[in-house]
Short mmCIF file of C-alpha atoms in Angstrom, two decimals:
data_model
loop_
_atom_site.label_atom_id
_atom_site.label_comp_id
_atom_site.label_asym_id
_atom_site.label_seq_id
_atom_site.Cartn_x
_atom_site.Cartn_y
_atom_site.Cartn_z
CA UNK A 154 4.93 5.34 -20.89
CA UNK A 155 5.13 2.23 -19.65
CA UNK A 156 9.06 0.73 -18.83
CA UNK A 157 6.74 -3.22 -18.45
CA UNK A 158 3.73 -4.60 -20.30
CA UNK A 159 3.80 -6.81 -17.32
CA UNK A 160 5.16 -7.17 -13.84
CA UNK A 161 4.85 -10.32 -11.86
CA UNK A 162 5.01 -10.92 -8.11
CA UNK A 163 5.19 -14.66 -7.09
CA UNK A 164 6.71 -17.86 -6.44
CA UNK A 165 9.71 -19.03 -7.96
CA UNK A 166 10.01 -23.20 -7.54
CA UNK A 167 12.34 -26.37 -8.61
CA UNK A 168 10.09 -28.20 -10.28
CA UNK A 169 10.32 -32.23 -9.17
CA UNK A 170 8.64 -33.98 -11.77
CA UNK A 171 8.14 -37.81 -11.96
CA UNK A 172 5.64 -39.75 -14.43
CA UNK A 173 3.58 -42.27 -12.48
CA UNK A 174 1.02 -44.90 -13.87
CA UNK A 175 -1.46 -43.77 -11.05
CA UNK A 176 -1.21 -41.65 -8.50
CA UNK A 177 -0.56 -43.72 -4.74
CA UNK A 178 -3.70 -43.88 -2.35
CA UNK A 179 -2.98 -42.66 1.24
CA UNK A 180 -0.18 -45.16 3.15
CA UNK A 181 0.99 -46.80 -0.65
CA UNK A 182 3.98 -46.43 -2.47
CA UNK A 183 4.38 -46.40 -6.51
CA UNK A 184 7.03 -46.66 -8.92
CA UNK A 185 7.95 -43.39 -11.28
CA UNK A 186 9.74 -42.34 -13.88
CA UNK A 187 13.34 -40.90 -14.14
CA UNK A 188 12.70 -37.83 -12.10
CA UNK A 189 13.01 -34.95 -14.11
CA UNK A 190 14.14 -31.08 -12.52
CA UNK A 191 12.69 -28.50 -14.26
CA UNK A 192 12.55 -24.42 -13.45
CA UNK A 193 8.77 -23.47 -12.02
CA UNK A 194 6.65 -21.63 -9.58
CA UNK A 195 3.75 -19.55 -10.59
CA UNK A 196 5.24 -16.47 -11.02
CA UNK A 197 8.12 -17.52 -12.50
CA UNK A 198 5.95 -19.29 -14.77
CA UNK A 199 3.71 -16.93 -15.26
CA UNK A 200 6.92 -14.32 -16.43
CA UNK A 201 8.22 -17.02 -18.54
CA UNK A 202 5.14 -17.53 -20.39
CA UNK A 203 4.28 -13.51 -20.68
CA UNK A 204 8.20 -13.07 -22.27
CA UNK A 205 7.96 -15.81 -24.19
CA UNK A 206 4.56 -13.85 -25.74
CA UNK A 207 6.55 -10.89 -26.37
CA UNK A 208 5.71 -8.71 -23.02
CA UNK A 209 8.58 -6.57 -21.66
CA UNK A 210 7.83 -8.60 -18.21
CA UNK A 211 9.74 -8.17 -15.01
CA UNK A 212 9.38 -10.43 -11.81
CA UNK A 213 9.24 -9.61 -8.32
CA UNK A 214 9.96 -13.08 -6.35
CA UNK A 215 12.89 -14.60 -3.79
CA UNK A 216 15.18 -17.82 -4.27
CA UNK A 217 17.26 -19.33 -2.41
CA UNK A 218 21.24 -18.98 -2.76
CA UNK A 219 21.41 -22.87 -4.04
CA UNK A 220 21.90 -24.30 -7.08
CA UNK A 221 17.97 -24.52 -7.96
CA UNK A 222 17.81 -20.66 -7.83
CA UNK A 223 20.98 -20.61 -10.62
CA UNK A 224 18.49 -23.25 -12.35
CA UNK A 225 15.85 -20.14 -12.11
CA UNK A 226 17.52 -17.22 -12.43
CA UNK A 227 19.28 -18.35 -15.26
CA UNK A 228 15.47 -19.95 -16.92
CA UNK A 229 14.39 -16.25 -16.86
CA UNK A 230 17.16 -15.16 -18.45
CA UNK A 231 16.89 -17.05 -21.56
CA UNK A 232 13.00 -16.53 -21.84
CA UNK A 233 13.95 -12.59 -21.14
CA UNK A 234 12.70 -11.70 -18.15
CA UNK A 235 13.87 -8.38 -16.45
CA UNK A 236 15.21 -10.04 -12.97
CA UNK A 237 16.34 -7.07 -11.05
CA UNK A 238 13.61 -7.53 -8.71
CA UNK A 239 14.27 -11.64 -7.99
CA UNK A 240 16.10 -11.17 -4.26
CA UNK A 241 18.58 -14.10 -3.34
CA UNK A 242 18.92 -15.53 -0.03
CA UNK A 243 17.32 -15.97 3.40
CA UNK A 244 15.77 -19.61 3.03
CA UNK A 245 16.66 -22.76 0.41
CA UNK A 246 14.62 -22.00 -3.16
CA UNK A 247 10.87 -23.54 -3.02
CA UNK A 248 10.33 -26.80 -4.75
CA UNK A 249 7.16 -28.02 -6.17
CA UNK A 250 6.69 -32.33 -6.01
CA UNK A 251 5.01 -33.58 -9.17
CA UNK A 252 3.63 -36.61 -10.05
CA UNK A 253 2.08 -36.56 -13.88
CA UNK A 254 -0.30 -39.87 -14.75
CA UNK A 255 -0.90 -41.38 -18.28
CA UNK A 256 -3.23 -38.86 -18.82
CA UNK A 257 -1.04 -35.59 -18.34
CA UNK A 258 -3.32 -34.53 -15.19
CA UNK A 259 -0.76 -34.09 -12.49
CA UNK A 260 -0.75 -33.43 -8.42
CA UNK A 261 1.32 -31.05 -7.08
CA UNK A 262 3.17 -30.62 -3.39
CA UNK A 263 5.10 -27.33 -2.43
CA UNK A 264 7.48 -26.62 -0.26
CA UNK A 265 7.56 -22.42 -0.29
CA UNK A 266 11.22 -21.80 0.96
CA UNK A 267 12.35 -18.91 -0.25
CA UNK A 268 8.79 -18.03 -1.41
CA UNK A 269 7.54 -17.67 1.78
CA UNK A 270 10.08 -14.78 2.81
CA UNK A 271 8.88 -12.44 0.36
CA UNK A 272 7.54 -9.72 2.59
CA UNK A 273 5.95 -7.00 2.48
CA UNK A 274 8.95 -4.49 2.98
CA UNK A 275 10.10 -6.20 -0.37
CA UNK A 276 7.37 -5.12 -2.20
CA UNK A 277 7.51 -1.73 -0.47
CA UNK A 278 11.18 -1.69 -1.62
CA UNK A 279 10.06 -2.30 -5.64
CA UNK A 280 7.84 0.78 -5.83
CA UNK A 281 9.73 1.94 -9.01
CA UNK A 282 8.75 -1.30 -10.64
CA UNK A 283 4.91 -0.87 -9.76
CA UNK A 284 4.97 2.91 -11.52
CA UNK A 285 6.76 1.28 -14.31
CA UNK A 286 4.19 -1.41 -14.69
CA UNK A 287 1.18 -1.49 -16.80
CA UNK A 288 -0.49 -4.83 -15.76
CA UNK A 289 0.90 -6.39 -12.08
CA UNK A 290 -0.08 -10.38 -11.70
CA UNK A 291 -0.08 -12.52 -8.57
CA UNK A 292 -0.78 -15.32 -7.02
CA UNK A 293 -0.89 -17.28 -3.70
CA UNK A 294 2.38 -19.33 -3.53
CA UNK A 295 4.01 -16.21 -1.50
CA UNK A 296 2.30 -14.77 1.79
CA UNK A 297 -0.82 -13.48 1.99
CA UNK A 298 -0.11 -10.18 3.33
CA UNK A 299 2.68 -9.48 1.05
CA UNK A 300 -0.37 -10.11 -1.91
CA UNK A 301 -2.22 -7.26 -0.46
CA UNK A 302 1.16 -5.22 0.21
CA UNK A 303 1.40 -4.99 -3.12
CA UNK A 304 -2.11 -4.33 -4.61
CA UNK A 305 -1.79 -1.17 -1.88
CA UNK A 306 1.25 -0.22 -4.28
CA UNK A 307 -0.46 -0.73 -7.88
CA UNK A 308 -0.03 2.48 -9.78
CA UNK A 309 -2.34 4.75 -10.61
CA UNK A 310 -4.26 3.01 -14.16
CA UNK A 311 -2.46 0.18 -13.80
CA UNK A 312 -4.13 -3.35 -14.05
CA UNK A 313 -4.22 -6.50 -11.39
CA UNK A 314 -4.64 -9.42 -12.13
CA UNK A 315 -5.06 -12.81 -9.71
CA UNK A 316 -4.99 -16.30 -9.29
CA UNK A 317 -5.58 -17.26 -5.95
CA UNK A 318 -3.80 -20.47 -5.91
CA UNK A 319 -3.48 -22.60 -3.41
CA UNK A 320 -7.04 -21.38 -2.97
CA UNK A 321 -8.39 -19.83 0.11
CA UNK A 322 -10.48 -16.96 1.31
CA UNK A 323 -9.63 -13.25 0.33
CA UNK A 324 -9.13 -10.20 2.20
CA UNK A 325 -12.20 -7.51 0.29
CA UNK A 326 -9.26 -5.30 0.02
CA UNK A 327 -7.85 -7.97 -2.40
CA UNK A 328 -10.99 -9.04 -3.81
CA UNK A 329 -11.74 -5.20 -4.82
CA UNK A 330 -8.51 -5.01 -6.45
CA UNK A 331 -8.74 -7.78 -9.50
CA UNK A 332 -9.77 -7.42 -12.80
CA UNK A 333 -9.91 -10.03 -13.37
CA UNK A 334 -9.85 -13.09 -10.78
CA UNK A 335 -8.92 -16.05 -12.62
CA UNK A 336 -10.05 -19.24 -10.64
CA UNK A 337 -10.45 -22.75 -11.98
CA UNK A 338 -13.36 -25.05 -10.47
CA UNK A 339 -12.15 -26.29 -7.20
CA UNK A 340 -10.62 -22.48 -6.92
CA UNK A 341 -14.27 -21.21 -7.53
CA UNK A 342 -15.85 -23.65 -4.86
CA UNK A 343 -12.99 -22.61 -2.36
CA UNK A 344 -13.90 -19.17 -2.68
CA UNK A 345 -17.80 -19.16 -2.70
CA UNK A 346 -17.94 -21.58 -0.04
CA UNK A 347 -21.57 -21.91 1.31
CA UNK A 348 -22.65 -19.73 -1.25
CA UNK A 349 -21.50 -22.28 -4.19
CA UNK A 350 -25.40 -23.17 -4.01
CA UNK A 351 -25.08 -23.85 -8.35
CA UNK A 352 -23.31 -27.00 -10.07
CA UNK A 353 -23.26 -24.04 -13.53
CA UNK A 354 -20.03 -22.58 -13.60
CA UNK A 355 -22.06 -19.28 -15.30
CA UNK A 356 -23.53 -18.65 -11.64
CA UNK A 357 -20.18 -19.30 -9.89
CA UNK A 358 -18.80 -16.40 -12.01
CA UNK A 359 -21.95 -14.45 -11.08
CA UNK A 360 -21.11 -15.43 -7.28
CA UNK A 361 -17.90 -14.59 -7.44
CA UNK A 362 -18.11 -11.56 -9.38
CA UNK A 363 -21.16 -9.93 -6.37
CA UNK A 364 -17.75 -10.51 -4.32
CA UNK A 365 -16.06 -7.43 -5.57
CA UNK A 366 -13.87 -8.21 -7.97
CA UNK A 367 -14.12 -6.10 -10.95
CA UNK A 368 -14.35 -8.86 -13.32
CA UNK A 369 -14.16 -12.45 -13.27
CA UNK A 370 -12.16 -15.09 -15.43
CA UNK A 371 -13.36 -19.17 -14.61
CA UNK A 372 -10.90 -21.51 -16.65
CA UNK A 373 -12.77 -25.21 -17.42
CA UNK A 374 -10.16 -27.02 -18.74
CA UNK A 375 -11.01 -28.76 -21.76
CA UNK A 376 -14.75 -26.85 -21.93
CA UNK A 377 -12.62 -23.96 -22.69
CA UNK A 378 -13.27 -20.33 -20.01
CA UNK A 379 -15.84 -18.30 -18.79
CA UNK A 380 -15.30 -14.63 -18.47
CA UNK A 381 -18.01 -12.47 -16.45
CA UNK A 382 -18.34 -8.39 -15.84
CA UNK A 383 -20.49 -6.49 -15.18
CA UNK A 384 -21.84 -6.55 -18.66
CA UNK A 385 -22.40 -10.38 -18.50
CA UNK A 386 -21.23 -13.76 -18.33
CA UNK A 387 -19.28 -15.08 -21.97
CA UNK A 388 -18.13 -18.63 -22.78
CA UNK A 389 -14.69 -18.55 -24.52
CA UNK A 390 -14.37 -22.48 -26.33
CA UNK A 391 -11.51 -24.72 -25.49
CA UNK A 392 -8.97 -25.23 -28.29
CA UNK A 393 -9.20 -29.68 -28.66
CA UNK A 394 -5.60 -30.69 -28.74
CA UNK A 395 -3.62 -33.81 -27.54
CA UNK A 396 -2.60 -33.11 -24.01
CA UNK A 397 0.88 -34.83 -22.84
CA UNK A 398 1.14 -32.73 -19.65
CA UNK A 399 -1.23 -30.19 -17.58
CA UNK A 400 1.82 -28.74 -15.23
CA UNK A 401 1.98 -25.17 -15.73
CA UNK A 402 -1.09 -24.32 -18.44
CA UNK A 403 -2.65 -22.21 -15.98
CA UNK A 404 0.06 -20.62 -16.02
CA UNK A 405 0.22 -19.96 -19.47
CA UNK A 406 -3.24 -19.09 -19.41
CA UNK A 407 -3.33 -16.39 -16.71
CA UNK A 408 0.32 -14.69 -18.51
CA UNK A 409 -1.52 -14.67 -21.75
CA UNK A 410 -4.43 -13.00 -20.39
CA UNK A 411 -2.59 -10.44 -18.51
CA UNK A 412 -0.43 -9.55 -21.59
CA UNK A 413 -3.56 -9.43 -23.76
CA UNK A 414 -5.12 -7.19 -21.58
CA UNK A 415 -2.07 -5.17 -20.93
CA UNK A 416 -2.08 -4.32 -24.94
CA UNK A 417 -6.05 -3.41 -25.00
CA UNK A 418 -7.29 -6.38 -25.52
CA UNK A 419 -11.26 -6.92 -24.13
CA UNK A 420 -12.02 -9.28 -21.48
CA UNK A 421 -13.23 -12.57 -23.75
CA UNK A 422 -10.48 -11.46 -26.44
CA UNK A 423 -7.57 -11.85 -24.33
CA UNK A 424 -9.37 -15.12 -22.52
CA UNK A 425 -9.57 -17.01 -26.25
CA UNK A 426 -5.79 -15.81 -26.88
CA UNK A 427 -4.94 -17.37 -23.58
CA UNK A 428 -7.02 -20.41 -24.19
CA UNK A 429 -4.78 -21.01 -27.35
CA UNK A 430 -1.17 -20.32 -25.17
CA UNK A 431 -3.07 -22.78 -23.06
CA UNK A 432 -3.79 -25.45 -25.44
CA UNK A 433 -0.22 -25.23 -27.18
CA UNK A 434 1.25 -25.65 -23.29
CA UNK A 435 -0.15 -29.32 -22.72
CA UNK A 436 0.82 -30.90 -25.95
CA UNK A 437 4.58 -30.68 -24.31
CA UNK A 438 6.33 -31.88 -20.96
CA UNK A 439 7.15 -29.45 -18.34
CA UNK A 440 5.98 -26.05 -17.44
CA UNK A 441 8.39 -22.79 -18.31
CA UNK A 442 9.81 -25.33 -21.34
CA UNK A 443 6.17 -26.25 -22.98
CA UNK A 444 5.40 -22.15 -23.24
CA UNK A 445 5.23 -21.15 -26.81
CA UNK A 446 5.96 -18.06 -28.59
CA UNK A 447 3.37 -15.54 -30.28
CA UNK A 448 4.03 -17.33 -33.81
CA UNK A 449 3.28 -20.71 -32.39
CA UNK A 450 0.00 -19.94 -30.78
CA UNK A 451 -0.70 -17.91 -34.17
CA UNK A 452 0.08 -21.20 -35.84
CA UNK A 453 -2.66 -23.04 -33.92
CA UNK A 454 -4.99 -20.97 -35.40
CA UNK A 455 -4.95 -17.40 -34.33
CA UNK A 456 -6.70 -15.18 -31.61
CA UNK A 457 -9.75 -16.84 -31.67
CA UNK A 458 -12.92 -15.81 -30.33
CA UNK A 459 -15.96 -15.57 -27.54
CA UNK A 460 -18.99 -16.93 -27.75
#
């Protein structure tokens, strides 16, 4: 028995947001919007969105002893996240710079902080939440070696799950571990490098998957997901919807898709669940405050399917 649906090791950021009619080109300076502060960081986000679903989550992540990390902890606690791993201290909390056009794409700047202390000896310190964890998700805003720290501490028939973002090469040891990967396009081309020898998302998933993962999850915005084992390569559809504002849907996505999987869920189920959490995500501002509960995404129209 499981004491976590979902644990989550990762970033926790101040988001900066400002709206901007187009972004600046290198050496120019634009006018935004009121800037807006908002709780973020992937992991935090990611524990956010998997609570807000329903999954007993807990996170594993550092902030700063400042007033953004009250902004964070205290985000966490509303959504219902367990927080006894979140450490305090040792640098200022990370902050992620946003600029969001007329279009709701946005471009994103961190500065790690805090994230970039959480060590390896942390995660060595959290063992009891890896045996109490049925699905563990990361990602790349913390230090790489801390990332495989903890897939060396995954329980026994427990379930990891990655986004490697910022993008760059993986260890094998890390690669081995995921199931699945979940890249986007320019995470994709990152990763296969030289090999990216296709333009078809289908054969990056192929690529990636002769990597070592164990499977392989390729988000494609509005042309919906592909999902790829070792059984095949399936096309989950987008969800159309009105986007306001892109910060944080991967987010959404990748929580979704752990919790999905976490509760049985196949592969290309949990990826059309996700796509919906997704889709609900960027028809509101923000990131941890545009997540939507398990009757909302039911409301745009249930689990889905794969194609």
């Amino acid at each position: 028995m499981y004491d976590y649906d979902l644990l989550v090791v990762g970033s926790a950021n101040a988001d900066l947001v400002t709206v901007v009619e187009r972004r600046p080109a290198a050496g120019e300076t634009v006018l935004g919007g009121d800037l807006a502060v908002h709780p973020g960081g992937k992991g935090a986000n990611q524990a956010v969105a998997a609570a807000r679903l329903g999954a007993r989550t807990a996170l594993l992540a550092r902030v700063g002893d400042d007033g953004h990390g009250r902004l964070l902890l205290d985000s966490l606690h509303e959504a219902g996240v367990d927080t006894v791993g979140v450490l305090v201290g040792g640098a200022p909390t990370g902050v992620a710079l946003i600029t969001v056009d007329p279009s709701g794409d946005n471009s994103i700047v961190v500065s790690p902080g805090a994230n970039a202390r959480l060590t390896p000896g942390d995660v060595r310190a959290a063992v009891s939440l890896f045996l109490a964890s049925r699905v563990v998700s990361a990602q790349l805003e913390i230090p790489l070696e801390t990332v495989v720290e903890v897939v060396r501490h995954l329980a026994e028939g427990s379930r990891f799950v990655l986004n490697p973002s910022p993008s760059r090469v993986l260890p094998t040891e890390v690669l081995a571990a995921c199931d699945p990967l979940v890249v986007n396009e320019h995470e994709a081309r990152v990763l296969l490098g030289g090999a990216c020898v296709s333009e078809e998302p289908a054969d990056w998933a192929r690529l990636l998957l002769a990597k070592g993962p164990r499977s392989v999850v390729v988000t494609l915005g509005a042309r919906g997901a592909l999902v790829c084992d070792s059984s095949g390569v399936t096309r989950v559809p987008s969800v159309r919807v009105d986007a306001v504002d892109t910060t944080g849907a991967g987010d959404a996505f990748t929580a979704a898709l752990a919790r999905e999987l976490g509760s049985g869920a196949s592969l290309a189920e949990a990826a059309a669940y996700a796509a919906r959490v997704g889709a609900v995500a960027v028809t509101r501002r923000g990131a941890q405050e545009s997540y939507p509960t398990a009757p909302e995404v039911d409301a745009l129209g249930g689990r889905g399917g794969a194609r």
